[in-house]
XYZ file of C-alpha atoms in Angstrom:
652
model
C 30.737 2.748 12.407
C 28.016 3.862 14.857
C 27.886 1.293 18.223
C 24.038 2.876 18.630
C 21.059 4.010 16.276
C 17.613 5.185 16.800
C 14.978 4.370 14.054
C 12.049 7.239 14.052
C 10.121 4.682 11.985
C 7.428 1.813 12.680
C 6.200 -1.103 11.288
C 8.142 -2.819 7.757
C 11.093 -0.448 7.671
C 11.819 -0.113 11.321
C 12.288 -4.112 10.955
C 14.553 -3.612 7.491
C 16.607 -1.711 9.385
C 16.933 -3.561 12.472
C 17.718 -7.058 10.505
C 21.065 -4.993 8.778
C 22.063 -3.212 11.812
C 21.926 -6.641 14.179
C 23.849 -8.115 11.514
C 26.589 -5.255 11.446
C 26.477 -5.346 15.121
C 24.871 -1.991 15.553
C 22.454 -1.893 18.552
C 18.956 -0.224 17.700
C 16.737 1.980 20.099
C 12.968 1.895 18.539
C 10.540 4.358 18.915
C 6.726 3.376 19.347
C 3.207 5.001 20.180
C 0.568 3.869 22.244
C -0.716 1.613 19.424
C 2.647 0.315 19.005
C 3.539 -0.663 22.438
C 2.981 -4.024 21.689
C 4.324 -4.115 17.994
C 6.841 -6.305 15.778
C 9.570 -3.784 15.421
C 9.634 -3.101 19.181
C 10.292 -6.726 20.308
C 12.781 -7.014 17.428
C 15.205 -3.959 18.636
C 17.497 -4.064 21.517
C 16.060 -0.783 23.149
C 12.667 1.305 22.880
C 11.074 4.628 23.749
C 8.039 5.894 23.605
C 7.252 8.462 22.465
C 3.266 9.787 22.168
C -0.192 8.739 21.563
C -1.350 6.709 18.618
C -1.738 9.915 16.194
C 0.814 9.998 14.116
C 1.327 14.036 14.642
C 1.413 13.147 18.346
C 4.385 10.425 17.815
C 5.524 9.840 14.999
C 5.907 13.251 13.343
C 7.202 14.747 16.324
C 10.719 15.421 16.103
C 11.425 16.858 19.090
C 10.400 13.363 21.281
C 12.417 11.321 18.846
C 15.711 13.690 19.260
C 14.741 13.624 23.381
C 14.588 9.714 23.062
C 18.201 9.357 21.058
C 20.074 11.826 23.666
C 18.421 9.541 25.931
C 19.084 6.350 24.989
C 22.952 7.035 24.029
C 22.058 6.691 20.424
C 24.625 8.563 17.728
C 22.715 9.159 14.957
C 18.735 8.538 13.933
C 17.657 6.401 10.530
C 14.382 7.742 9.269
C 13.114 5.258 7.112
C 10.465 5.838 4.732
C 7.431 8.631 5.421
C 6.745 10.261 8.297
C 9.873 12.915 8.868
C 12.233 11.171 6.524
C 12.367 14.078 3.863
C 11.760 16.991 6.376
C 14.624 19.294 6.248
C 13.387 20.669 9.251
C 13.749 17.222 11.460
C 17.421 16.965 10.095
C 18.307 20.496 11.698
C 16.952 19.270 14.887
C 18.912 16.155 14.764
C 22.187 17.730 13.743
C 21.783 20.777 16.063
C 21.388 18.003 19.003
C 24.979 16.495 17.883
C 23.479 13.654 16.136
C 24.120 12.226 12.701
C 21.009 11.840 10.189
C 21.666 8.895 8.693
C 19.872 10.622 4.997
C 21.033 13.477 2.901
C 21.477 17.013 4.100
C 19.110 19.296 4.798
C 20.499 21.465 1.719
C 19.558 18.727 -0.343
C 16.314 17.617 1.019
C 15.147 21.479 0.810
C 16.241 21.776 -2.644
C 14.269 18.679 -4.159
C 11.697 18.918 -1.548
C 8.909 21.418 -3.472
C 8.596 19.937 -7.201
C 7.955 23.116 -8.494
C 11.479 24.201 -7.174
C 12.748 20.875 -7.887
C 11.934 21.050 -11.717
C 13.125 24.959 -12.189
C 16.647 23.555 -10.625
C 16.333 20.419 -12.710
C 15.833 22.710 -16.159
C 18.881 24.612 -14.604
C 21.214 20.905 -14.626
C 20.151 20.140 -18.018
C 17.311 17.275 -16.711
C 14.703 17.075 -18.602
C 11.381 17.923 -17.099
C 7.699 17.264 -18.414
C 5.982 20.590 -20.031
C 4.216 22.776 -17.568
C 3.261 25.253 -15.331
C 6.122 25.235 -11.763
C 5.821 29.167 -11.107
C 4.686 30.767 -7.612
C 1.734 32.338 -8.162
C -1.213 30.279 -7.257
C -4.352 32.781 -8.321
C -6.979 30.182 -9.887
C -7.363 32.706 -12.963
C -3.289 32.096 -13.852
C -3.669 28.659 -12.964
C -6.643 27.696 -15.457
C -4.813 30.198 -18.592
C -1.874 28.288 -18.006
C -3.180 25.110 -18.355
C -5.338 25.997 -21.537
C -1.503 26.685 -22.729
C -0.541 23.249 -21.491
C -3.558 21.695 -22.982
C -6.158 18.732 -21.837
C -5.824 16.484 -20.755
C -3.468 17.953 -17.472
C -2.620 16.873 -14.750
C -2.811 18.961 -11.204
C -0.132 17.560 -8.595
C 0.923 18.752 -5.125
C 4.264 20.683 -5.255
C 4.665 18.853 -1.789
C 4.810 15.148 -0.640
C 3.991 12.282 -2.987
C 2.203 9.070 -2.991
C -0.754 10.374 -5.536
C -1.960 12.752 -2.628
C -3.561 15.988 -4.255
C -3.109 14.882 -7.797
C -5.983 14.692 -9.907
C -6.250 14.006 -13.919
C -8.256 16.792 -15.669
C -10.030 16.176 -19.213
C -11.744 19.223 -19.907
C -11.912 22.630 -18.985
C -15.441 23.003 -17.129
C -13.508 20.202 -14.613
C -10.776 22.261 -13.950
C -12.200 24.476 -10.722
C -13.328 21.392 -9.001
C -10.586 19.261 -9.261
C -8.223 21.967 -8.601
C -10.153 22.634 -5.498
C -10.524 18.971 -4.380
C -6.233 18.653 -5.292
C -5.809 22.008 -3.171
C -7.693 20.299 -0.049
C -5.885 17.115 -0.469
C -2.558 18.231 -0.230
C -3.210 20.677 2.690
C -4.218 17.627 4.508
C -1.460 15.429 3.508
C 1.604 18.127 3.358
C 0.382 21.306 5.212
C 0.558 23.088 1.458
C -1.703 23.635 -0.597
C 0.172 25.109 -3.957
C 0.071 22.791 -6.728
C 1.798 23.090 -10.177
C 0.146 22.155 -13.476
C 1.515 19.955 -16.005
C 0.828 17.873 -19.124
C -0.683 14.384 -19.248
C 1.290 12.216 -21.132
C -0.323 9.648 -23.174
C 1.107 6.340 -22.114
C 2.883 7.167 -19.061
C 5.655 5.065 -17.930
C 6.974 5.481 -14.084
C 10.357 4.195 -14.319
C 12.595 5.683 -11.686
C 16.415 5.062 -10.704
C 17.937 4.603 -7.826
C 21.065 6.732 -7.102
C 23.727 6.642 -4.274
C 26.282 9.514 -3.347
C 28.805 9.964 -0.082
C 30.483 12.847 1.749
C 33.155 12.641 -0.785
C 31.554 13.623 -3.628
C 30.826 10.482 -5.609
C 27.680 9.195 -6.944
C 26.538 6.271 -8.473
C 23.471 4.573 -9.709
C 22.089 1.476 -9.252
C 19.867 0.957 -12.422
C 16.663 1.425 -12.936
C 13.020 0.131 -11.343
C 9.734 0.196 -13.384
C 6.911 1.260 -10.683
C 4.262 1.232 -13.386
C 1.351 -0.670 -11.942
C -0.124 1.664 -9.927
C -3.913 2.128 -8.713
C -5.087 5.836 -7.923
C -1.279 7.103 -8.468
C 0.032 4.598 -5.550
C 2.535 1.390 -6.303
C 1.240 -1.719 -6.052
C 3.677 -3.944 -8.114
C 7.451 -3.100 -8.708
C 9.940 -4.450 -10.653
C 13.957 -4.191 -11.498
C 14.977 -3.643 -14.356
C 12.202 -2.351 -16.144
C 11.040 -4.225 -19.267
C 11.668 -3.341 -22.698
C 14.397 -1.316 -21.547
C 16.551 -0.522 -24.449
C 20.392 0.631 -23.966
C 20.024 3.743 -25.299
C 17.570 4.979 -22.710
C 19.012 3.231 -19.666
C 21.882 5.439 -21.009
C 20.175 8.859 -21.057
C 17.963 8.001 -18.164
C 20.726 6.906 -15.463
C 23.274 9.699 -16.295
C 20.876 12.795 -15.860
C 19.862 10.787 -12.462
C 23.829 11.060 -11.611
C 23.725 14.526 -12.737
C 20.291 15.416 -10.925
C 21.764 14.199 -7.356
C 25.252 16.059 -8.357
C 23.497 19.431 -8.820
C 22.587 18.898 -5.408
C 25.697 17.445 -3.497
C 23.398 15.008 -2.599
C 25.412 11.950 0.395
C 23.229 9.090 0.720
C 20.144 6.759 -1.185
C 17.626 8.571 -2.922
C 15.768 8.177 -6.506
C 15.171 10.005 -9.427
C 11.638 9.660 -10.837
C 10.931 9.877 -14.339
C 7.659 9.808 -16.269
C 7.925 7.988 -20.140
C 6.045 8.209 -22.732
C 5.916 4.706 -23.861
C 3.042 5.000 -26.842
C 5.907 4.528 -29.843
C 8.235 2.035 -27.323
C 10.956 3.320 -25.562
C 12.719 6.321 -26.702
C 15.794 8.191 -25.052
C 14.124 11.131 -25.940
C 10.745 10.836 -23.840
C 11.606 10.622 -20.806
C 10.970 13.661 -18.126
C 12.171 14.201 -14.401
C 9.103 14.007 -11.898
C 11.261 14.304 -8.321
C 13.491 13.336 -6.197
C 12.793 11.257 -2.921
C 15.430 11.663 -0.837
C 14.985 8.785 0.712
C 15.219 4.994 0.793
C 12.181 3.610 -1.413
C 9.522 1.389 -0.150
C 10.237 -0.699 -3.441
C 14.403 -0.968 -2.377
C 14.266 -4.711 -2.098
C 13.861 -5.192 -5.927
C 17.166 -3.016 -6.401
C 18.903 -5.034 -3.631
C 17.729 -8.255 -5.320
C 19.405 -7.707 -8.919
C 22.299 -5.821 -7.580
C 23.578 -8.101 -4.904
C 23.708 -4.623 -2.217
C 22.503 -4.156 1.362
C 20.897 -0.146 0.528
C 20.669 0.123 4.314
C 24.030 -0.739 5.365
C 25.047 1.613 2.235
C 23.331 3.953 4.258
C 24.883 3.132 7.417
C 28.210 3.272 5.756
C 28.072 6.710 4.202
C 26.433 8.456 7.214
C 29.211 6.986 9.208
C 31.471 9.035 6.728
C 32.543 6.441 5.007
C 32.917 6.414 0.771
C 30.510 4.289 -1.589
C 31.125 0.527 -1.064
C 31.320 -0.344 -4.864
C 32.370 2.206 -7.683
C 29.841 2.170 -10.893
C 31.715 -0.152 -12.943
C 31.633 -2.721 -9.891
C 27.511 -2.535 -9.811
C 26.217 -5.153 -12.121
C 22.772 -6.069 -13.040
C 21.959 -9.696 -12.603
C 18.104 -11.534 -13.102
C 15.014 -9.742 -12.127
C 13.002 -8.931 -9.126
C 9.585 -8.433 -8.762
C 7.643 -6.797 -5.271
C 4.130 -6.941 -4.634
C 2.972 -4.637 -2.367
C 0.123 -6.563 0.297
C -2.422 -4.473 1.722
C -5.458 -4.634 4.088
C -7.967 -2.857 1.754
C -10.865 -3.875 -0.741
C -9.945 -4.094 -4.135
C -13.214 -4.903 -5.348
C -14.543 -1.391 -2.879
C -11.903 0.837 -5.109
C -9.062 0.172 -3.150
C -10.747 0.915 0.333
C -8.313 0.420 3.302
C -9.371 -2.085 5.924
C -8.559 -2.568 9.222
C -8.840 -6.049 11.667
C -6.813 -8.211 13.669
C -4.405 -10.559 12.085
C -5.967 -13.549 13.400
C -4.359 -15.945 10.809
C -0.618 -14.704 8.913
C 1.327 -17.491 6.613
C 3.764 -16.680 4.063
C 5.520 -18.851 1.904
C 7.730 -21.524 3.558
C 10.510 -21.516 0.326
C 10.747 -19.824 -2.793
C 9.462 -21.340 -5.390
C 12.308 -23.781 -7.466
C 14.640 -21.617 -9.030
C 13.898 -18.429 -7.396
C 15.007 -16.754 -4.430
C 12.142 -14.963 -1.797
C 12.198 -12.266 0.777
C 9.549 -11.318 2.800
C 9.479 -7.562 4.539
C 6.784 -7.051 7.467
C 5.993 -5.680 10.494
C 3.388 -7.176 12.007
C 2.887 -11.047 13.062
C -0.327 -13.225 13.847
C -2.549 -11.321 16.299
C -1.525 -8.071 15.164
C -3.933 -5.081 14.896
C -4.068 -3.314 11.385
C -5.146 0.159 12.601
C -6.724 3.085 11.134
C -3.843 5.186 12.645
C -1.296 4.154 10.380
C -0.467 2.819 6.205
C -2.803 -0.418 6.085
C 0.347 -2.416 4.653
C 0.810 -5.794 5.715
C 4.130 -6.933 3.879
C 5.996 -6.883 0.835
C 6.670 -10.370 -0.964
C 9.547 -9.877 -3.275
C 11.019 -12.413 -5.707
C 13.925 -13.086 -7.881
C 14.532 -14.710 -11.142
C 17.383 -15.410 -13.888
C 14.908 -13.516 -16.542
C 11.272 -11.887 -16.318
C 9.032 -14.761 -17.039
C 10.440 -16.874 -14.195
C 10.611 -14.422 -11.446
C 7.157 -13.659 -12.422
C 5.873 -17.441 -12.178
C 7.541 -17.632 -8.622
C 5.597 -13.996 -7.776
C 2.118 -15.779 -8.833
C 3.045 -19.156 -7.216
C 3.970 -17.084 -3.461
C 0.972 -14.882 -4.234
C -1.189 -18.635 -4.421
C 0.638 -20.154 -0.889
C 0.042 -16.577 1.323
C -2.553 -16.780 3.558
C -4.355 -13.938 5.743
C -7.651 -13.886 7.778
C -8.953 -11.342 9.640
C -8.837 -8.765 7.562
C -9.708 -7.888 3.752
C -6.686 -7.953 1.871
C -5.358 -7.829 -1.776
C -3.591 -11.086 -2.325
C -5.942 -11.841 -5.088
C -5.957 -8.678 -6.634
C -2.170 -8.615 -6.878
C -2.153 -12.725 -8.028
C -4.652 -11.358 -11.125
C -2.683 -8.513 -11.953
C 0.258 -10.687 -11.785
C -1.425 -13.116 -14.473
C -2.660 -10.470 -16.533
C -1.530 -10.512 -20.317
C -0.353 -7.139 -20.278
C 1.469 -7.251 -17.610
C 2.840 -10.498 -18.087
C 4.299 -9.058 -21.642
C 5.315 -5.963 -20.019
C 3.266 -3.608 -21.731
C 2.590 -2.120 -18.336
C 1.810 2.221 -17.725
C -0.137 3.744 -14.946
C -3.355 3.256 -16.837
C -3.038 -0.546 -16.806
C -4.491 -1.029 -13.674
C -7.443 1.334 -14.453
C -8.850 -0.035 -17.426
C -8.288 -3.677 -15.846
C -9.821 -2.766 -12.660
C -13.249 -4.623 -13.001
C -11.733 -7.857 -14.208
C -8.886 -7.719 -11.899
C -10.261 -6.891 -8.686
C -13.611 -9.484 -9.361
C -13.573 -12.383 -6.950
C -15.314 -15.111 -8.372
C -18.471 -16.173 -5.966
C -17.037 -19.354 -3.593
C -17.586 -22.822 -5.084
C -19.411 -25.415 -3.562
C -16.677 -27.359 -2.663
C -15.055 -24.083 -0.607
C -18.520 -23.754 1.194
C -18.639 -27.409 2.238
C -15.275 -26.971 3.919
C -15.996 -24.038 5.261
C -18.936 -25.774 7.054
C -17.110 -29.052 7.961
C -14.861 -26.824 9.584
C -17.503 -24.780 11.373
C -18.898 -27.945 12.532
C -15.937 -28.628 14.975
C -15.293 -32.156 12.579
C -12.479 -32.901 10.515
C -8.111 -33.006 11.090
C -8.331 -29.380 10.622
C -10.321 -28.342 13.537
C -8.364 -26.480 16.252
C -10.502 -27.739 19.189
C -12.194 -30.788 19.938
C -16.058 -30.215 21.415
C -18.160 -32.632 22.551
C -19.981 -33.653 18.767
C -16.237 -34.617 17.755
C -15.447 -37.000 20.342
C -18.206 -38.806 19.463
C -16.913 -39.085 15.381
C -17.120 -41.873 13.916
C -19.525 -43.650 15.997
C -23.687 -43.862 15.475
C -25.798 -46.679 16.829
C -28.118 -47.514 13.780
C -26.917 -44.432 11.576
C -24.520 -41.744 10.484
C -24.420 -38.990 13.158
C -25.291 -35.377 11.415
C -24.945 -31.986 12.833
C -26.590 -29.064 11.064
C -24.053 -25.634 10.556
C -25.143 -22.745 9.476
C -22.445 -19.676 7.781
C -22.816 -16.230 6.406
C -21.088 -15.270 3.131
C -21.409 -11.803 2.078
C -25.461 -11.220 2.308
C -25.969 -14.771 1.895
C -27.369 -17.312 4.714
C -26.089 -20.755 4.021
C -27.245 -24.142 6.074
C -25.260 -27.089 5.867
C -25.129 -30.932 7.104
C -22.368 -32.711 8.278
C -22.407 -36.463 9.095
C -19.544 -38.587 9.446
C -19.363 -41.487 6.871
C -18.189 -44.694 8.199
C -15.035 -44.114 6.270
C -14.057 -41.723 8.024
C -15.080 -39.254 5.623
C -17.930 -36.345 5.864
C -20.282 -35.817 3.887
C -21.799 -31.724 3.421
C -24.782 -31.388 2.338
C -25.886 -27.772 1.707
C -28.924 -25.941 0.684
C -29.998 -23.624 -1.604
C -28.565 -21.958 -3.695
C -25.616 -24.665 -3.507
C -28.258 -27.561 -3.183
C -25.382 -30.540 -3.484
C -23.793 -32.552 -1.043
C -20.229 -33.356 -1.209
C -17.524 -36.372 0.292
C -14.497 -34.570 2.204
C -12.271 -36.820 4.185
C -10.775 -32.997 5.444
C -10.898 -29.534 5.242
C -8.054 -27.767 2.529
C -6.470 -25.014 3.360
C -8.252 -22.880 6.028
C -8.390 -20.606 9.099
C -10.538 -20.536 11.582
C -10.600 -17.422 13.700
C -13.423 -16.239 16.007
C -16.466 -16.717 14.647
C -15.216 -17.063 11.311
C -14.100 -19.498 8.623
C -11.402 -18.436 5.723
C -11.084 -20.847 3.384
C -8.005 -20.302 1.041
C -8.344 -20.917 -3.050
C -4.834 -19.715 -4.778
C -4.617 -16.233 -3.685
C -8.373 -15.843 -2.689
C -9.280 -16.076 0.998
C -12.930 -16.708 1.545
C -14.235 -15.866 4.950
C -17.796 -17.244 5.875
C -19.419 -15.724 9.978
C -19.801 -18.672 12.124
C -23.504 -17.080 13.393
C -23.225 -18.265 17.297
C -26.523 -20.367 17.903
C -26.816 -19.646 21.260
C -26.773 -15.751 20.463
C -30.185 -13.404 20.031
C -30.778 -12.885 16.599
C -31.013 -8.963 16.515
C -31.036 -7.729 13.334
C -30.744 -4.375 12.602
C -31.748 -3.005 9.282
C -29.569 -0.151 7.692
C -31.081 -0.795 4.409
C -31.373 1.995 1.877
C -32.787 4.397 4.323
C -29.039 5.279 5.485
C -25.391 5.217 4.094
C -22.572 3.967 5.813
C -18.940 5.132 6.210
C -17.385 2.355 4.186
C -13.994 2.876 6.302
C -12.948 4.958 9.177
C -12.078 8.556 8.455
C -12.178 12.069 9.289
C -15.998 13.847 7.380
C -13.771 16.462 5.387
C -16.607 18.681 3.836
C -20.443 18.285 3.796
C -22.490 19.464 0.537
C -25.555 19.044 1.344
C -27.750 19.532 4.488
C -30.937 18.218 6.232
C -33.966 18.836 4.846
C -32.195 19.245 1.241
C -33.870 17.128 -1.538
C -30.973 15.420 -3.544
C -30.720 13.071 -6.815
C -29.121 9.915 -7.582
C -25.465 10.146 -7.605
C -25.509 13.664 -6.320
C -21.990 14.091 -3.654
C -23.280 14.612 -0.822
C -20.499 14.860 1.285
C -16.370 13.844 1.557
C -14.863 11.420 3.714
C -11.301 11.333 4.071
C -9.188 8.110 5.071
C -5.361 7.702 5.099
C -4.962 11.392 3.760
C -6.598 10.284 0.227
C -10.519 11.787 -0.309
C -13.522 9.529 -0.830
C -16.827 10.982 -2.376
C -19.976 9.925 -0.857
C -22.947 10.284 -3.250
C -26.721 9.871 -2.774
C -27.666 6.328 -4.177
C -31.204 6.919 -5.060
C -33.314 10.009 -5.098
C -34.520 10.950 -1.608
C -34.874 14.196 1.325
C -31.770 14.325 3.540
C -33.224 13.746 7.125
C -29.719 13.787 9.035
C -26.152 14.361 8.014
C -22.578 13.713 9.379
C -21.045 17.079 10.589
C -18.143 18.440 9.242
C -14.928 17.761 11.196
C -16.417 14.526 12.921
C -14.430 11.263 13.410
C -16.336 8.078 12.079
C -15.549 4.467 12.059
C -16.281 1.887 9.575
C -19.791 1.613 9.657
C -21.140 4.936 11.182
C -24.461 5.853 9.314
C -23.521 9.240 7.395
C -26.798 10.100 6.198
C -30.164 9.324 7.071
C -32.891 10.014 4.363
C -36.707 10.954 4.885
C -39.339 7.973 5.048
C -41.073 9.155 1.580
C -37.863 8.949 0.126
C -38.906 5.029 -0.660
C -42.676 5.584 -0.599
């Protein structure tokens, strides 16, 4: 066994990886970039190097500092994680050529399953079955349009590189194809440095249920059944689950021995999964199912495998790079209970998914698993943490086990309910509805689930009075809850001829809300609050709640409602943006510009394309109007930066 690794990783994973090393009694060098310096994963190793500036193609993607920093540190081999260089064949011949050990398949391997148009002719070759469509070289837009009016709409266009949804785009009708192909071909340039796509058929009710497989140095491979990564929002997971429901015998059959025989045809040493799509509109069949790729990697979604299969995947990983054989044969690898993992993000659900960035100001997971269940929590940040736009907005992954689907998914709502995060827009509540949601809950789950939920799942109901008044009591500096005592609460309790009242004003959303607090000689407080609320309420103290600076978040179930504490001492300057302007809605990098100043435009018209965290964002002109300024191409924005300006008689 190695005495020394170095993980080229950050955040989540880098901790994963750590917690299973310390415990094997491997020592851990971390890597880290200026935004990282003071990060979770770099307190939690026993060593660290850095190794760039924030950018992740100045750090994190360069292999030549992370080889430097293993030679350096002593370290024998280097873990990759997830992302980043963890399937780049390239990074594993720099890491062997130094007289390392990549602790991941070989660079054979990785090259082999690494294009999916390659990936699917070899697949074909193995006897895997792939979906129907177009995997050749030529790229000419002429070929690529005939061959999908062979194919047939609807289609789908996907990257032959990378993964995660990047460059993938669903087309319905033939008129679309140009654009989307165009807008797929941009995409994936960004995300993979390729832009050559493949073309394939849409299937109906699409399924993504993919299995994880295991081989060593010795020629063995196993699999560890099967995950169901179905709910998905703009082709990314969100909720993942082991083993998938409905699953019949028959097709866990089929499905797990061409994964076996798709890592074979490969001599493939190490974790990795096979991807399949389904067609699930007449139940589950052995016969629809289709390869989709390999990642020859360890999944973000692992933990639900680990949960119903009793395995550590990372000291598996640890063991076979070591040269050791598998730990367990097949027949030893039992299935046992279910496992569910939620994926929590900073982004807004109800914005279409918008990443968000902020400081972690307040960060409280679950104490204990709910009765019955077991819980694991995977993060890499704490309290005070920076989400940045640098880097994948996730927070943590909650993951839950059960002895059958119905509980482990009651203990996945109930953890969902007790996590609480301020400072930053997140998608606990998103996640808790989809988690309630009928079809979900009764496993009829595809990829289009999410999509033709979206409106009900991602709607927030408006706060209730009740939520406002505590918001306010808190604001006010009264109540148990308060972190800090000021001068009005010393005084609580006490009024010479009547009850004191202090007047707090808050700021939800567009809305400007003035309360009254005065202390009841009870010792409770009573809120009073104004239009639109117009009630006043008894509270003896505030629920569930973080304050933060010049905020309140007030926690219902999953839902955290944060109301601006407006400082009275501070100039009111407002400054209109109003419909005269639009606003990036996130951070990101202005990828083209269609239309320029002086242009008159329509409602709805693009007008230009932001993109954020490698995934494209249309920008479209929200009422009829003349273009008066517009952002450049290639400029950097933050959340907020006006975009485009339109012309004064555009309102008049």
């Amino acid at each position: 066994m190695f005495a020394k690794i170095l993980i080229a990783n950050r955040g989540e994973i880098a901790c994963r990886v750590i917690r299973t090393a310390r415990r094997m009694g491997v020592r851990t060098v971390a890597v880290y970039s200026d935004a990282d310096a003071g990060a979770f994963h770099v307190g939690m190793s026993d060593e660290a190097a850095h190794i760039g500036p924030s950018p992740v193609g100045e750090s994190y993607l360069r292999g030549d500092k992370i080889v430097a920093a293993a030679l350096a540190t002593g370290a024998e081999a280097i873990h990759p994680g997830y992302g980043f260089l963890s399937e780049n064949p390239d990074f594993v011949d720099q890491v062997t050529a130094a007289g390392l050990v990549f602790i991941g398949p070989s660079a054979a391997s990785i090259r082999a399953m690494g294009l999916k148009d390659a990936a699917k002719r070899l697949m074909e070759k193995a006897g895997v079955p792939v979906v129907p469509g177009y995997h050749g070289e030529a790229q000419e837009i002429v070929l690529l349009a005939s061959k999908a009016r062979e194919i047939g709409y609807p289609l789908l266009i996907k990257a032959r590189a990378g993964g995660g949804g990047k460059g993938m785009r669903r087309v319905e009708h033939p008129d679309d194809f140009s654009e989307a192909l165009s807008g797929a071909r941009r995409e994936a340039k960004a995300a993979f440095g390729d832009d050559r796509v493949l073309v394939e058929k849409y299937v109906d009710k699409p399924r993504h249920i993919e299995v994880q497989v295991f081989g060593d140095s010795f020629g063995n491979v196993v699999h560890l059944y099967e995950r169901d990564c179905s709910a998905q929002r703009r082709h990314q997971k969100v909720i993942e689950e082991a083993p998938a429901p409905g699953m019949t015998p028959a097709l866990r059959k089929a499905m797990t021995e061409a994964a076996v025989k798709a890592a074979k045809a490969i001599d493939y040493s190490g974790a990795g999964t096979i991807e399949f799509i389904v067609d699930a509109s007449q139940g589950l069949k052995a016969d629809r199912f289709w390869f989709m790729e390999m990642n020859t990697r360890l999944q973000v979604e692992h933990p639900v495998t680990e949960m119903v299969t009793g395995t550590d995947l990372v000291e598996w990983q640890l063991r076979v790079a070591s040269g050791e054989k598998l730990p367990k044969t097949q027949s030893e690898i039992a299935l046992s209970g279910h496992a569910f993992e939620a994926r929590i993000y900073a982004e807004d659900a109800a914005k279409g998914f918008l990443p968000a960035t902020g400081t972690l100001h307040h960060l409280k997971f679950p104490d204990t698993a709910p009765e019955g269940a077991s819980m694991r929590i995977e993060t890499g940040v704490r309290t005070g943490d920076a989400i940045s736009p640098f880097y994948d907005p996730m927070i943590a992954k909650l993951v839950v086990h059960g002895k059958n689907r119905q509980s482990a998914l009651e203990a996945l709502g109930i953890s969902l309910s007790q996590t609480e995060i301020a400072g930053s827009t997140v998608n606990t509540a998103f996640l808790a509805a989809l988690a309630a949601d009928a079809d979900f809950s009764a496993g009829d789950v595809d990829t289009g689930l999410i999509g033709r939920h979206q409106q009900a799942l991602t709607a927030v109901p408006p706060p209730s009075s009740e939520i406002v008044a505590a918001a306010a009591l808190a604001a006010s500096g009264a109540g148990a809850q308060a972190p800090t005592r000021d001068p009005w609460s010393s005084l609580a309790g006490y009024a010479h001829f009547h009850a004191m009242a202090r007047r707090t004003r808050l700021r939800y959303g567009e809305d400007d809300i003035l309360a009254l607090v005065s202390m009841r000689p009870d010792g409770r407080f009573q809120v009073a609050l104004d239009a639109p609320y117009d009630s006043a309420l008894d509270l003896r103290a505030a629920p569930r709640l973080a304050r933060w600076p010049g905020h309140v978040t007030v926690f219902s179930g999953a839902v955290g409602y944060s109301f601006a504490v407006p400082d009275p001492l501070a100039r009111a300057d407002e400054i209109a943006a109003g419909a005269d302007s639009l606003r990036a809605p996130m951070p990101g990098l202005v990828k083209l510009v269609r239309a320029a100043k002086g242009e008159t435009v329509i409602k709805g018209q693009p007008l230009l394309i932001l993109e954020a965290m490698k995934m494209e964002h249309t920008i479209s002109a929200t009422h009829d109007g003349t273009i008066a300024e517009i952002a450049t191409e290639g400029a950097q924005v933050t959340d907020g930066t006006v975009l485009v300006r339109f012309a004064e008689e555009a309102h008049g």
